[in-house]
Tab-separated table of N, CA and C in Angstrom:
chain	number	residue	atom	x	y	z
A	1	ILE	N	-61.562	137.503	-9.444
A	1	ILE	CA	-62.829	137.882	-8.810
A	1	ILE	C	-63.622	136.617	-8.449
A	2	LEU	N	-63.763	135.707	-9.404
A	2	LEU	CA	-64.520	134.476	-9.145
A	2	LEU	C	-63.935	133.723	-7.959
A	3	GLY	N	-62.608	133.642	-7.898
A	3	GLY	CA	-61.978	132.918	-6.793
A	3	GLY	C	-62.370	133.510	-5.454
A	4	GLY	N	-62.349	134.835	-5.351
A	4	GLY	CA	-62.708	135.493	-4.093
A	4	GLY	C	-64.149	135.220	-3.723
A	5	VAL	N	-65.025	135.226	-4.724
A	5	VAL	CA	-66.446	134.974	-4.460
A	5	VAL	C	-66.638	133.550	-3.955
A	6	LEU	N	-65.966	132.584	-4.593
A	6	LEU	CA	-66.101	131.187	-4.180
A	6	LEU	C	-65.591	131.013	-2.758
A	7	VAL	N	-64.502	131.705	-2.424
A	7	VAL	CA	-63.944	131.603	-1.075
A	7	VAL	C	-64.930	132.162	-0.064
A	8	ARG	N	-65.518	133.313	-0.367
A	8	ARG	CA	-66.485	133.917	0.553
A	8	ARG	C	-67.657	132.982	0.777
A	9	LEU	N	-68.191	132.427	-0.319
A	9	LEU	CA	-69.330	131.518	-0.195
A	9	LEU	C	-68.932	130.285	0.612
A	10	GLY	N	-67.710	129.825	0.434
A	10	GLY	CA	-67.250	128.637	1.151
A	10	GLY	C	-67.157	128.887	2.645
A	11	ASN	N	-66.914	130.142	3.056
A	11	ASN	CA	-66.770	130.464	4.469
A	11	ASN	C	-68.109	130.704	5.140
A	12	THR	N	-69.185	130.772	4.360
A	12	THR	CA	-70.502	131.018	4.945
A	12	THR	C	-71.329	129.747	4.921
A	13	GLN	N	-72.326	129.681	5.786
A	13	GLN	CA	-73.202	128.504	5.792
A	13	GLN	C	-74.157	128.621	4.622
A	14	ILE	N	-74.050	127.675	3.688
A	14	ILE	CA	-74.891	127.747	2.496
A	14	ILE	C	-75.669	126.461	2.317
A	15	ASP	N	-76.722	126.552	1.514
A	15	ASP	CA	-77.572	125.391	1.247
A	15	ASP	C	-76.781	124.288	0.558
A	16	GLY	N	-77.145	123.040	0.841
A	16	GLY	CA	-76.422	121.899	0.272
A	16	GLY	C	-76.438	121.920	-1.245
A	17	SER	N	-77.610	122.215	-1.826
A	17	SER	CA	-77.716	122.228	-3.290
A	17	SER	C	-76.828	123.318	-3.876
A	18	VAL	N	-76.759	124.459	-3.189
A	18	VAL	CA	-75.908	125.551	-3.668
A	18	VAL	C	-74.448	125.119	-3.599
A	19	LYS	N	-74.075	124.434	-2.516
A	19	LYS	CA	-72.701	123.979	-2.373
A	19	LYS	C	-72.349	123.010	-3.498
A	20	THR	N	-73.301	122.151	-3.842
A	20	THR	CA	-73.058	121.196	-4.923
A	20	THR	C	-72.819	121.935	-6.231
A	21	ARG	N	-73.622	122.972	-6.465
A	21	ARG	CA	-73.438	123.753	-7.701
A	21	ARG	C	-72.065	124.398	-7.709
A	22	LEU	N	-71.655	124.954	-6.572
A	22	LEU	CA	-70.348	125.606	-6.504
A	22	LEU	C	-69.245	124.584	-6.762
A	23	ASP	N	-69.402	123.379	-6.205
A	23	ASP	CA	-68.396	122.340	-6.435
A	23	ASP	C	-68.297	122.029	-7.925
A	24	ASN	N	-69.443	121.956	-8.591
A	24	ASN	CA	-69.441	121.688	-10.035
A	24	ASN	C	-68.742	122.817	-10.776
A	25	ILE	N	-69.005	124.061	-10.353
A	25	ILE	CA	-68.369	125.216	-11.001
A	25	ILE	C	-66.860	125.156	-10.785
A	26	LYS	N	-66.440	124.803	-9.571
A	26	LYS	CA	-65.005	124.705	-9.285
A	26	LYS	C	-64.368	123.664	-10.192
A	27	ASP	N	-65.049	122.523	-10.350
A	27	ASP	CA	-64.512	121.465	-11.211
A	27	ASP	C	-64.349	121.972	-12.636
A	28	GLN	N	-65.357	122.683	-13.133
A	28	GLN	CA	-65.291	123.201	-14.500
A	28	GLN	C	-64.157	124.218	-14.623
A	29	LEU	N	-64.021	125.094	-13.626
A	29	LEU	CA	-62.967	126.108	-13.679
A	29	LEU	C	-61.595	125.441	-13.668
A	30	SER	N	-61.417	124.439	-12.810
A	30	SER	CA	-60.113	123.772	-12.726
A	30	SER	C	-59.784	123.078	-14.042
A	31	ARG	N	-60.801	122.544	-14.717
A	31	ARG	CA	-60.558	121.904	-16.015
A	31	ARG	C	-60.111	122.938	-17.034
A	32	VAL	N	-60.760	124.110	-17.020
A	32	VAL	CA	-60.409	125.168	-17.977
A	32	VAL	C	-58.988	125.655	-17.713
A	33	ILE	N	-58.631	125.784	-16.421
A	33	ILE	CA	-57.304	126.302	-16.074
A	33	ILE	C	-56.224	125.295	-16.465
A	34	SER	N	-56.472	124.006	-16.212
A	34	SER	CA	-55.442	122.997	-16.472
A	34	SER	C	-55.413	122.532	-17.914
């Protein structure tokens, strides 16, 4: 579910600060997965 949400947000025009937060979340998720 989270992956789909991140993809949707990535395809839409979003605020820079929000994008930065999403990037941080992606980094944290990738660390947890690996």
